[in-house]
Tab-separated table of C-alpha atoms in Angstrom:
chain	number	residue	atom	x	y	z
A	1	MET	CA	95.270	111.996	72.319
A	2	ARG	CA	95.991	111.325	75.822
A	3	GLY	CA	97.261	107.876	75.411
A	4	LEU	CA	99.987	109.132	72.947
A	5	PRO	CA	103.332	109.501	75.093
A	6	ALA	CA	102.468	106.056	76.624
A	7	LEU	CA	102.024	104.376	73.017
A	8	ALA	CA	105.349	106.047	72.136
A	9	SER	CA	107.146	105.039	75.036
A	10	VAL	CA	106.120	101.264	74.315
A	11	ALA	CA	107.036	101.442	71.054
A	12	GLY	CA	110.491	102.800	71.682
A	13	ALA	CA	111.087	99.965	74.268
A	14	ILE	CA	110.175	97.323	72.059
A	15	LEU	CA	112.138	98.993	68.852
A	16	LEU	CA	115.105	99.216	71.035
A	17	TRP	CA	114.970	95.548	71.892
A	18	GLU	CA	114.670	94.573	68.370
A	19	ILE	CA	117.496	96.572	67.229
A	20	TYR	CA	119.955	95.328	70.111
A	21	VAL	CA	118.849	91.563	69.172
A	22	ARG	CA	119.619	92.376	65.515
A	23	LEU	CA	123.172	93.923	66.361
A	24	SER	CA	124.621	91.859	68.772
A	25	GLY	CA	123.229	88.439	67.065
A	26	ILE	CA	122.129	86.928	70.613
A	27	SER	CA	120.906	83.627	70.270
A	28	PRO	CA	117.333	83.386	70.165
A	29	LEU	CA	117.491	80.453	72.717
A	30	VAL	CA	118.293	83.549	75.009
A	31	LEU	CA	116.707	86.428	74.312
A	32	PRO	CA	114.539	86.175	71.121
A	33	ALA	CA	113.634	89.497	69.440
A	34	PRO	CA	109.951	91.096	69.615
A	35	SER	CA	109.653	89.920	66.027
A	36	ARG	CA	110.095	86.580	66.608
A	37	VAL	CA	107.793	86.802	69.610
A	38	ILE	CA	104.922	88.137	67.313
A	39	GLU	CA	105.364	85.397	64.863
A	40	GLN	CA	105.266	82.666	67.105
A	41	MET	CA	102.099	84.003	68.393
A	42	GLY	CA	100.855	83.595	64.638
A	43	VAL	CA	102.016	80.286	64.604
A	44	ASN	CA	100.837	78.949	67.987
A	45	ARG	CA	97.691	81.028	67.963
A	46	ALA	CA	95.435	77.658	68.255
A	47	LEU	CA	97.700	76.223	71.075
A	48	LEU	CA	97.424	79.892	72.820
A	49	TRP	CA	93.893	80.325	72.302
A	50	GLU	CA	93.240	76.778	73.315
A	51	ASN	CA	94.695	77.350	76.716
A	52	THR	CA	93.970	80.958	77.259
A	53	LEU	CA	90.218	79.540	77.704
A	54	PRO	CA	91.052	77.509	81.035
A	55	THR	CA	92.764	80.393	82.533
A	56	LEU	CA	90.184	82.817	81.867
A	57	SER	CA	87.664	80.661	83.423
A	58	ALA	CA	89.886	79.634	86.391
A	59	THR	CA	90.044	83.373	86.880
A	60	LEU	CA	86.750	84.172	86.740
A	61	THR	CA	85.335	81.502	88.569
A	62	GLY	CA	87.866	81.813	91.106
A	63	PHE	CA	87.118	85.812	91.241
A	64	ALA	CA	83.779	85.790	91.389
A	65	PHE	CA	83.683	83.320	94.221
A	66	SER	CA	86.366	85.355	96.230
A	67	VAL	CA	83.988	88.674	95.568
A	68	SER	CA	81.049	86.839	96.712
A	69	ILE	CA	82.194	85.472	99.593
A	70	ALA	CA	84.090	89.090	100.445
A	71	PHE	CA	80.657	90.907	100.020
A	72	ALA	CA	78.916	88.656	102.099
A	73	LEU	CA	81.260	88.682	104.818
A	74	SER	CA	81.610	92.170	104.727
A	75	VAL	CA	78.103	92.953	105.368
A	76	ALA	CA	78.280	90.563	108.308
A	77	LEU	CA	81.587	92.396	109.935
A	78	ASP	CA	79.758	95.807	109.347
A	79	PHE	CA	76.837	94.523	111.673
A	80	LEU	CA	79.242	92.786	113.941
A	81	PRO	CA	82.346	94.489	115.308
A	82	LYS	CA	83.570	91.961	117.382
A	83	LEU	CA	83.217	89.437	114.742
A	84	ARG	CA	85.545	92.070	112.301
A	85	ARG	CA	87.994	91.732	115.530
A	86	ALA	CA	88.073	87.910	115.818
A	87	LEU	CA	88.336	87.411	112.145
A	88	PHE	CA	90.511	90.149	110.575
A	89	PRO	CA	93.964	88.872	112.208
A	90	ILE	CA	93.140	85.381	110.278
A	91	PHE	CA	92.585	87.157	107.062
A	92	VAL	CA	95.527	89.416	107.359
A	93	VAL	CA	97.787	85.975	108.107
A	94	SER	CA	96.224	84.718	104.984
A	95	GLN	CA	97.878	87.466	102.822
A	96	THR	CA	101.122	86.563	104.390
A	97	LEU	CA	101.502	82.817	103.054
A	98	PRO	CA	103.403	82.648	100.204
A	99	LEU	CA	101.897	81.501	97.155
A	100	VAL	CA	105.051	79.357	95.830
A	101	ALA	CA	104.167	76.787	99.011
A	102	ILE	CA	100.621	77.162	99.067
A	103	ALA	CA	100.017	76.512	95.318
A	104	PRO	CA	101.736	73.045	95.136
A	105	LEU	CA	99.955	71.889	98.569
A	106	ALA	CA	96.626	72.838	96.834
A	107	VAL	CA	97.316	70.856	93.959
A	108	LEU	CA	98.165	67.851	96.159
A	109	TRP	CA	95.098	68.284	98.085
A	110	PHE	CA	92.708	68.858	95.453
A	111	GLY	CA	94.237	67.594	92.162
A	112	PHE	CA	94.547	69.225	88.943
A	113	GLY	CA	90.980	70.195	88.299
A	114	LEU	CA	89.400	73.632	88.550
A	115	THR	CA	89.057	73.521	92.754
A	116	PRO	CA	92.659	74.301	93.749
A	117	LYS	CA	92.855	77.551	91.156
A	118	ILE	CA	89.695	78.818	92.520
A	119	LEU	CA	90.860	78.700	96.079
A	120	LEU	CA	94.284	80.305	94.962
A	121	VAL	CA	92.711	82.980	92.834
A	122	ALA	CA	90.289	83.512	96.030
A	123	LEU	CA	93.225	83.472	98.363
A	124	VAL	CA	94.743	86.147	96.538
A	125	THR	CA	92.091	88.565	95.881
A	126	PHE	CA	89.882	87.966	98.614
A	127	PHE	CA	91.451	89.922	101.241
A	128	PRO	CA	91.960	93.167	99.110
A	129	MET	CA	88.222	92.982	98.246
A	130	LEU	CA	87.218	92.649	101.733
A	131	VAL	CA	89.127	95.544	103.061
A	132	ALA	CA	88.066	97.706	100.376
A	133	LEU	CA	84.064	96.930	100.850
A	134	VAL	CA	85.240	97.595	104.710
A	135	ASP	CA	86.904	100.652	104.403
A	136	GLY	CA	84.091	102.050	101.748
A	137	TYR	CA	81.630	101.232	104.550
A	138	GLU	CA	83.468	103.457	107.038
A	139	SER	CA	83.819	105.972	104.831
A	140	THR	CA	80.433	107.126	104.633
A	141	ASP	CA	79.605	110.567	105.602
A	142	PRO	CA	78.481	110.589	109.299
A	143	GLU	CA	76.161	113.517	108.541
A	144	ILE	CA	74.263	111.386	106.129
A	145	GLU	CA	73.746	108.483	108.982
A	146	THR	CA	72.865	111.197	111.533
A	147	LEU	CA	70.401	112.275	108.849
A	148	MET	CA	69.052	109.279	108.444
A	149	ARG	CA	68.970	108.021	111.972
A	150	SER	CA	67.100	111.354	112.581
A	151	MET	CA	64.277	110.163	110.085
A	152	GLY	CA	64.161	107.263	112.269
A	153	ALA	CA	65.747	104.963	109.736
A	154	SER	CA	66.657	101.339	110.920
A	155	ARG	CA	70.166	100.063	111.225
A	156	TRP	CA	69.721	97.758	107.855
A	157	LYS	CA	68.160	100.627	105.860
A	158	VAL	CA	71.164	102.930	106.972
A	159	PHE	CA	73.606	100.333	105.430
A	160	ARG	CA	71.513	99.703	102.051
A	161	ALA	CA	70.656	103.694	101.565
A	162	ALA	CA	74.069	105.262	102.598
A	163	ARG	CA	76.901	103.018	103.746
A	164	PHE	CA	76.887	100.671	100.811
A	165	PRO	CA	76.678	103.276	97.983
A	166	SER	CA	79.201	104.958	99.804
A	167	ALA	CA	81.352	101.897	99.369
A	168	MET	CA	80.925	101.580	96.070
A	169	PRO	CA	83.967	103.756	94.574
A	170	TYR	CA	85.991	101.630	96.915
A	171	PHE	CA	84.820	98.352	95.914
A	172	PHE	CA	85.675	99.207	92.227
A	173	ALA	CA	89.173	100.799	92.999
A	174	GLY	CA	89.539	97.058	95.100
A	175	LEU	CA	88.045	95.336	91.840
A	176	ARG	CA	90.331	96.509	89.341
A	177	ILE	CA	93.730	96.107	91.582
A	178	SER	CA	92.366	92.436	92.483
A	179	ILE	CA	91.544	91.310	88.715
A	180	THR	CA	95.097	91.853	87.936
A	181	TYR	CA	96.129	89.821	90.965
A	182	ALA	CA	93.942	87.053	90.123
A	183	VAL	CA	95.293	86.094	86.657
A	184	VAL	CA	98.539	86.044	87.981
A	185	ALA	CA	97.178	83.810	90.502
A	186	ALA	CA	95.725	81.236	88.095
A	187	ILE	CA	98.676	81.344	85.923
A	188	PHE	CA	100.823	80.384	88.883
A	189	SER	CA	98.645	77.919	89.980
A	190	GLU	CA	98.322	76.225	86.448
A	191	TYR	CA	102.238	76.315	86.274
A	192	VAL	CA	102.429	74.091	89.447
A	193	GLY	CA	99.939	71.403	88.525
A	194	ALA	CA	97.259	71.640	85.407
A	195	ARG	CA	96.456	69.914	82.190
A	196	ALA	CA	95.776	73.039	80.310
A	197	GLY	CA	96.068	76.792	80.948
A	198	LEU	CA	98.450	79.586	79.957
A	199	GLY	CA	100.758	78.571	82.965
A	200	ILE	CA	101.442	75.203	81.180
A	201	VAL	CA	102.176	76.552	78.146
A	202	ILE	CA	104.957	78.605	79.985
A	203	LEU	CA	106.001	75.445	81.621
A	204	ASN	CA	106.302	73.464	78.606
A	205	ALA	CA	108.128	76.174	76.661
A	206	LYS	CA	110.569	76.622	79.389
A	207	ASN	CA	111.085	72.820	79.409
A	208	SER	CA	111.647	72.808	75.790
A	209	PHE	CA	113.974	75.826	75.805
A	210	ARG	CA	111.689	78.210	73.849
A	211	PRO	CA	111.868	81.720	75.665
A	212	ASP	CA	110.013	82.913	72.157
A	213	LEU	CA	106.885	80.761	73.039
A	214	MET	CA	107.061	81.691	76.658
A	215	LEU	CA	106.987	85.303	75.920
A	216	ALA	CA	104.499	84.968	73.496
A	217	ALA	CA	102.287	83.284	76.419
A	218	VAL	CA	103.375	86.200	78.337
A	219	VAL	CA	101.894	88.752	76.102
A	220	VAL	CA	98.583	86.643	75.609
A	221	SER	CA	98.759	86.851	79.401
A	222	SER	CA	98.942	90.203	79.905
A	223	THR	CA	96.765	91.540	77.173
A	224	LEU	CA	94.021	89.259	79.015
A	225	THR	CA	94.832	91.233	82.270
A	226	LEU	CA	94.594	94.582	80.473
A	227	VAL	CA	91.125	93.048	78.992
A	228	LEU	CA	89.580	92.386	82.563
A	229	PHE	CA	90.926	95.518	83.966
A	230	GLY	CA	89.455	97.083	81.004
A	231	VAL	CA	86.010	95.545	81.815
A	232	SER	CA	86.043	96.363	85.260
A	233	ALA	CA	86.925	99.967	84.517
A	234	LEU	CA	83.981	100.212	82.116
A	235	LEU	CA	81.751	98.411	84.452
A	236	GLN	CA	82.662	101.233	87.521
A	237	ARG	CA	81.738	104.155	84.743
A	238	ALA	CA	78.662	102.626	83.572
A	239	LEU	CA	77.033	101.736	87.180
A	240	LEU	CA	78.735	104.916	88.872
A	241	ARG	CA	77.758	107.509	86.737
A	242	TRP	CA	77.281	110.119	89.504
A	243	ARG	CA	80.846	110.739	90.010
A	244	GLU	CA	81.178	111.972	86.631
A	245	ALA	CA	78.184	114.521	87.296
A	246	GLY	CA	79.402	118.060	87.943
A	247	GLN	CA	82.824	117.373	86.682
A	248	THR	CA	82.127	118.835	83.295
A	249	ARG	CA	80.249	121.950	84.688
B	1	MET	CA	62.623	120.881	127.360
B	2	ARG	CA	62.809	121.140	131.139
B	3	ASN	CA	66.079	121.726	133.167
B	4	VAL	CA	67.889	119.224	130.736
B	5	GLY	CA	71.492	118.542	131.371
B	6	VAL	CA	73.815	116.131	129.830
B	7	THR	CA	77.661	115.113	130.356
B	8	LEU	CA	79.611	113.502	127.923
B	9	GLY	CA	82.302	111.582	129.490
B	10	GLU	CA	83.936	114.064	131.634
B	11	THR	CA	82.413	116.953	130.057
B	12	ALA	CA	79.261	118.977	131.465
B	13	VAL	CA	77.858	119.501	128.195
B	14	LEU	CA	74.557	121.112	128.901
B	15	ASP	CA	74.167	122.456	132.580
B	16	ASP	CA	70.531	123.088	132.805
B	17	VAL	CA	68.272	124.030	129.710
B	18	SER	CA	64.941	124.747	129.222
B	19	LEU	CA	63.063	126.155	126.452
B	20	HIS	CA	59.875	125.493	124.361
B	21	VAL	CA	58.677	125.965	120.779
B	22	GLY	CA	54.671	127.044	120.029
B	23	GLN	CA	52.965	125.843	117.026
B	24	GLY	CA	53.979	127.930	114.204
B	25	GLU	CA	56.786	129.539	115.900
B	26	PHE	CA	60.316	130.512	114.268
B	27	VAL	CA	63.106	129.940	117.637
B	28	SER	CA	66.286	130.190	117.418
B	29	ILE	CA	69.362	129.196	119.732
B	30	LEU	CA	72.470	131.410	119.636
B	31	GLY	CA	75.279	130.360	121.427
B	32	PRO	CA	79.077	130.730	121.367
B	33	SER	CA	80.844	128.073	119.260
B	34	GLY	CA	81.316	124.876	121.237
B	35	ALA	CA	78.192	125.726	123.655
B	36	GLY	CA	76.755	122.177	123.281
B	37	LYS	CA	74.489	123.446	120.321
B	38	SER	CA	74.743	119.985	118.326
B	39	THR	CA	74.382	118.171	121.427
B	40	LEU	CA	70.911	119.819	122.032
B	41	PHE	CA	70.150	118.518	118.554
B	42	ARG	CA	71.079	114.811	119.330
B	43	LEU	CA	69.164	114.890	122.063
B	44	LEU	CA	66.038	116.348	120.116
B	45	THR	CA	66.656	113.464	117.353
B	46	GLY	CA	66.820	110.767	119.847
B	47	ALA	CA	70.814	109.984	119.207
B	48	LEU	CA	71.668	110.941	122.877
B	49	ALA	CA	69.142	110.809	126.037
B	50	PRO	CA	69.367	113.323	128.667
B	51	ASP	CA	71.305	112.804	132.065
B	52	ARG	CA	68.699	115.243	133.836
B	53	GLY	CA	65.796	117.086	133.042
B	54	GLU	CA	63.096	115.817	130.428
B	55	ILE	CA	62.117	116.646	127.301
B	56	LEU	CA	58.082	116.987	126.503
B	57	ARG	CA	56.136	117.221	123.327
B	58	ASP	CA	52.204	118.168	123.833
B	59	GLY	CA	53.269	117.379	127.906
B	60	ALA	CA	53.971	113.948	127.344
B	61	PRO	CA	57.770	112.323	127.275
B	62	LEU	CA	59.245	112.897	123.811
B	63	LYS	CA	59.286	109.692	121.980
B	64	ARG	CA	62.387	108.851	120.382
B	65	ASP	CA	60.972	107.312	117.396
B	66	GLY	CA	61.778	110.287	114.618
B	67	GLN	CA	58.306	111.030	114.331
B	68	THR	CA	58.388	114.621	115.706
B	69	PHE	CA	61.469	116.528	114.038
B	70	ALA	CA	62.446	116.925	110.514
B	71	PHE	CA	66.515	117.581	110.874
B	72	MET	CA	68.299	119.621	108.550
B	73	PRO	CA	72.250	119.024	109.147
B	74	GLN	CA	74.874	121.926	108.759
B	75	ARG	CA	76.175	120.474	105.567
B	76	ASP	CA	73.517	119.749	103.246
B	77	ALA	CA	74.255	115.846	103.785
B	78	LEU	CA	72.891	115.258	100.026
B	79	MET	CA	73.803	111.746	98.785
B	80	PRO	CA	76.372	112.253	96.009
B	81	TRP	CA	74.809	109.111	94.385
B	82	ARG	CA	71.182	110.133	94.283
B	83	ARG	CA	69.611	112.311	91.992
B	84	ILE	CA	68.184	115.589	93.583
B	85	ILE	CA	64.381	113.816	93.275
B	86	ASP	CA	65.526	110.729	95.016
B	87	ASN	CA	67.461	112.913	97.923
B	88	VAL	CA	64.521	114.941	98.539
B	89	ILE	CA	62.361	112.125	98.740
B	90	LEU	CA	65.073	110.047	101.433
B	91	GLY	CA	62.894	110.784	104.464
B	92	LEU	CA	59.560	109.551	102.848
B	93	GLU	CA	61.342	106.565	101.916
B	94	VAL	CA	62.436	106.010	105.372
B	95	GLN	CA	58.533	106.082	106.418
B	96	GLY	CA	57.781	103.582	104.088
B	97	VAL	CA	56.210	105.392	101.250
B	98	PRO	CA	56.548	103.972	97.794
B	99	ARG	CA	59.385	105.903	95.497
B	100	ALA	CA	56.715	106.434	92.778
B	101	GLU	CA	54.213	107.966	95.330
B	102	ALA	CA	56.858	110.126	97.053
B	103	ARG	CA	58.377	111.381	93.936
B	104	ALA	CA	54.769	112.400	92.817
B	105	ARG	CA	54.736	114.155	95.854
B	106	ALA	CA	57.945	116.122	95.983
B	107	LEU	CA	57.811	117.382	92.285
B	108	PRO	CA	55.070	119.645	92.345
B	109	LEU	CA	57.471	121.688	95.131
B	110	PHE	CA	60.512	122.072	93.052
B	111	ALA	CA	59.416	125.216	91.874
B	112	GLU	CA	58.777	126.871	94.814
B	113	PHE	CA	62.157	125.919	96.151
B	114	GLY	CA	63.734	127.275	93.032
B	115	LEU	CA	64.661	123.766	91.585
B	116	GLU	CA	62.681	123.390	88.960
B	117	GLY	CA	64.578	121.346	86.009
B	118	PHE	CA	66.985	120.086	88.195
B	119	GLU	CA	64.964	116.926	89.501
B	120	GLN	CA	67.201	114.478	87.687
B	121	ARG	CA	70.505	116.129	88.112
B	122	TYR	CA	73.080	115.185	90.738
B	123	PRO	CA	73.993	116.959	93.843
B	124	ALA	CA	77.388	117.835	92.320
B	125	GLU	CA	75.968	119.448	89.267
B	126	LEU	CA	74.113	121.913	91.578
B	127	SER	CA	75.262	125.032	93.104
B	128	GLY	CA	75.726	125.776	97.089
B	129	GLY	CA	72.194	127.665	97.611
B	130	MET	CA	70.392	124.813	95.342
B	131	ARG	CA	71.973	122.075	97.415
B	132	GLN	CA	70.927	123.794	100.639
B	133	ARG	CA	67.314	124.351	99.307
B	134	ALA	CA	67.273	120.788	98.069
B	135	ALA	CA	68.103	119.827	101.420
B	136	LEU	CA	65.506	122.256	102.966
B	137	LEU	CA	62.765	120.648	100.821
B	138	ARG	CA	64.127	117.216	102.011
B	139	THR	CA	63.416	118.248	105.656
B	140	VAL	CA	59.975	119.891	105.299
B	141	ILE	CA	58.652	117.365	102.917
B	142	GLN	CA	58.718	114.779	105.736
B	143	ALA	CA	55.760	117.077	107.140
B	144	ARG	CA	57.128	116.458	110.945
B	145	PRO	CA	55.657	119.024	113.622
B	146	ILE	CA	59.110	120.880	113.810
B	147	GLN	CA	61.730	121.594	111.837
B	148	LEU	CA	65.178	121.207	113.096
B	149	LEU	CA	67.806	123.282	111.256
B	150	ASP	CA	71.437	123.430	112.518
B	151	GLU	CA	73.556	126.231	111.310
B	152	PRO	CA	71.810	125.586	107.599
B	153	PHE	CA	73.541	128.445	106.015
B	154	GLY	CA	76.697	128.618	107.744
B	155	ALA	CA	78.910	126.637	105.136
B	156	LEU	CA	77.501	129.353	101.936
B	157	ASP	CA	79.260	132.533	101.036
B	158	ALA	CA	78.053	135.567	102.399
B	159	LEU	CA	75.991	136.413	99.122
B	160	THR	CA	74.324	133.060	98.561
B	161	ARG	CA	73.856	133.123	102.594
B	162	ALA	CA	72.127	136.410	102.865
B	163	GLN	CA	69.760	135.542	99.542
B	164	MET	CA	68.768	131.950	101.155
B	165	GLN	CA	67.802	133.888	104.350
B	166	ARG	CA	65.798	136.147	102.381
B	167	TRP	CA	64.041	133.193	100.259
B	168	LEU	CA	63.600	131.320	103.674
B	169	GLU	CA	62.058	133.910	105.241
B	170	ASP	CA	59.686	134.137	102.411
B	171	ARG	CA	58.619	130.852	102.359
B	172	TRP	CA	58.453	130.434	106.136
B	173	ARG	CA	55.871	133.511	105.906
B	174	ALA	CA	53.600	131.140	103.281
B	175	ALA	CA	54.192	128.201	105.365
B	176	ARG	CA	54.596	128.990	109.030
B	177	TRP	CA	56.454	125.705	109.933
B	178	THR	CA	57.502	125.251	113.584
B	179	THR	CA	61.038	125.689	113.261
B	180	LEU	CA	64.132	125.613	115.801
B	181	LEU	CA	67.026	126.961	114.328
B	182	VAL	CA	70.645	127.027	115.721
B	183	THR	CA	72.888	129.635	114.504
B	184	HIS	CA	75.746	131.785	115.768
B	185	ASP	CA	74.888	134.421	112.959
B	186	VAL	CA	73.185	136.922	115.398
B	187	ARG	CA	71.761	138.934	112.299
B	188	GLU	CA	70.256	135.845	110.642
B	189	ALA	CA	68.804	134.836	114.172
B	190	VAL	CA	66.944	138.515	114.381
B	191	ALA	CA	66.069	138.877	111.010
B	192	LEU	CA	63.957	135.369	110.933
B	193	SER	CA	63.051	134.524	114.779
B	194	ASP	CA	59.775	135.161	116.754
B	195	ARG	CA	62.059	134.192	120.009
B	196	ILE	CA	65.722	133.994	120.262
B	197	TYR	CA	67.449	131.877	123.297
B	198	VAL	CA	70.941	132.521	124.206
B	199	LEU	CA	73.059	129.715	125.423
B	200	SER	CA	76.249	130.328	127.782
B	201	ARG	CA	79.544	128.831	126.692
B	202	ARG	CA	79.789	125.226	128.253
B	203	PRO	CA	78.345	123.751	130.124
B	204	ALA	CA	75.536	125.572	128.495
B	205	ARG	CA	72.627	127.530	130.506
B	206	VAL	CA	70.040	129.695	129.022
B	207	ILE	CA	71.146	133.000	129.721
B	208	SER	CA	68.812	135.303	127.933
B	209	GLU	CA	65.693	134.945	126.356
B	210	VAL	CA	64.311	137.508	123.876
B	211	VAL	CA	61.184	138.132	121.517
B	212	VAL	CA	62.042	139.757	118.297
B	213	ARG	CA	58.882	142.033	117.518
B	214	ALA	CA	59.677	143.515	114.504
B	215	PRO	CA	57.468	143.332	111.552
B	216	ARG	CA	57.950	140.972	108.512
B	217	PRO	CA	59.416	140.760	105.982
B	218	ARG	CA	62.283	141.982	107.822
B	219	LEU	CA	64.975	141.461	105.220
B	220	GLY	CA	65.384	143.320	101.910
B	221	ALA	CA	64.462	146.694	104.364
B	222	PRO	CA	66.342	148.431	106.862
B	223	LEU	CA	65.594	147.050	110.291
B	224	PRO	CA	63.985	149.086	112.753
B	225	ASP	CA	65.895	150.603	115.451
B	226	GLU	CA	64.881	148.565	118.037
B	227	ALA	CA	65.835	145.331	116.371
B	228	ARG	CA	69.096	146.499	115.563
B	229	ALA	CA	69.846	147.453	118.975
B	230	LEU	CA	68.419	144.149	120.073
B	231	GLU	CA	71.067	142.707	117.334
B	232	GLU	CA	73.990	144.871	119.314
B	233	ASP	CA	73.101	143.318	122.812
B	234	LEU	CA	73.050	139.798	121.599
B	235	LEU	CA	76.101	140.129	119.843
B	236	ASN	CA	77.836	141.946	123.253
B	237	THR	CA	76.072	139.006	125.354
B	238	LEU	CA	77.569	136.230	123.162
B	239	LEU	CA	81.077	138.223	123.222
B	240	SER	CA	80.873	138.325	126.785
B	241	GLN	CA	80.536	134.284	126.548
B	242	THR	CA	83.727	133.649	124.518
B	243	GLY	CA	85.694	135.371	127.521
B	244	GLU	CA	87.139	138.073	125.255
B	245	ARG	CA	85.960	141.587	125.480
B	246	PRO	CA	85.953	143.701	122.384
């Protein structure tokens, strides 16, 4: 099996951690053993589950919002290069804003509800998605475009039949990366102000000196990220079947 | 094409090119690399307008509406995300023919083009020769008056190329598509053409026009001496244009 070395190295690291905690007798208030983290996940499963749902919904709503805007804008930018030159610097600047500063401001302006979370997730994921799409359109084989123009195809037809499909592999590469950023952004925006969510679990556990519960929430959020990553990979395989064509021949 | 000249930026690409193609005729353009052959095609497909001279079809100025030429680019330019059948009907689709009808029109031609059974495959699953035949089918199915072939076999290995040339000669003898072929393969030009124009190096002029009279089919049998001599002549003319004598 191909995943075996990866599984073995992860299991080995966890085992070393467990052995270290047992032998050193370090306090669980400083470094809890993996077995204790797992135990806490069991004990607090209701709490963790309840708080995973708000995080998941903030992630997915924010991400869907971001991808829709990025897509609509990418089409506009592809047809209007001038607009691209005008707007791109703004998008680049948006990527330089530190989340640590923007997140509390977003909560201050938009309250403890879903809005600031959607905005923060979108802020973090919008630019990578836009760049993936714009670069993807540019990757179109120029011979295919020449061919289509020789057939008398309109600019829009060339976009739909050639540029858009050419961008799909780029789009999915961007999707897989961005979805992992999205979870982190959602948790962070909860951390600075929310009523529920994994970010809140982490915050409360920190305030009550419970590193075991913090780590339990971290395991849940990592699992969530991995699941979303896996779903995007499956989606890509289902929609871009042609990319596997010819590889087995 | 009458006295056409093109200057791109600072470079004069075409100096003074006049040529014509008759109905059902196979005409080749031979030229050294960088002689502006691709520019010639861009003129014909309407991607570029001539700076001097005129391009006529049946005596009237050529309309740039993509209705006159069906173009086959150097590399096959098949879309990797489309199945072969949907690649083949691309031109019909652009013309506004509904997909189902376009497919129905294309399917009966697959056997003739040696692609039977590969309709639903993706381009990556086909050999170089098959991809090139699919590209040619995509070209002729558009039913344009003139087929423009831009070094269609240049990217193939020698054996596949020889195979494809024989096959193309067969198909052409059956269908008599009016064809304009650009190539720098002298043998290919002599084997396939009714007439050959030779271009000078940049800025391009027509330096020679020859009629090939050898009987068809020419491939698969030894070429008559006359055609061999012609091949030698053309090669020497071309070599003189590269500035390096053998």
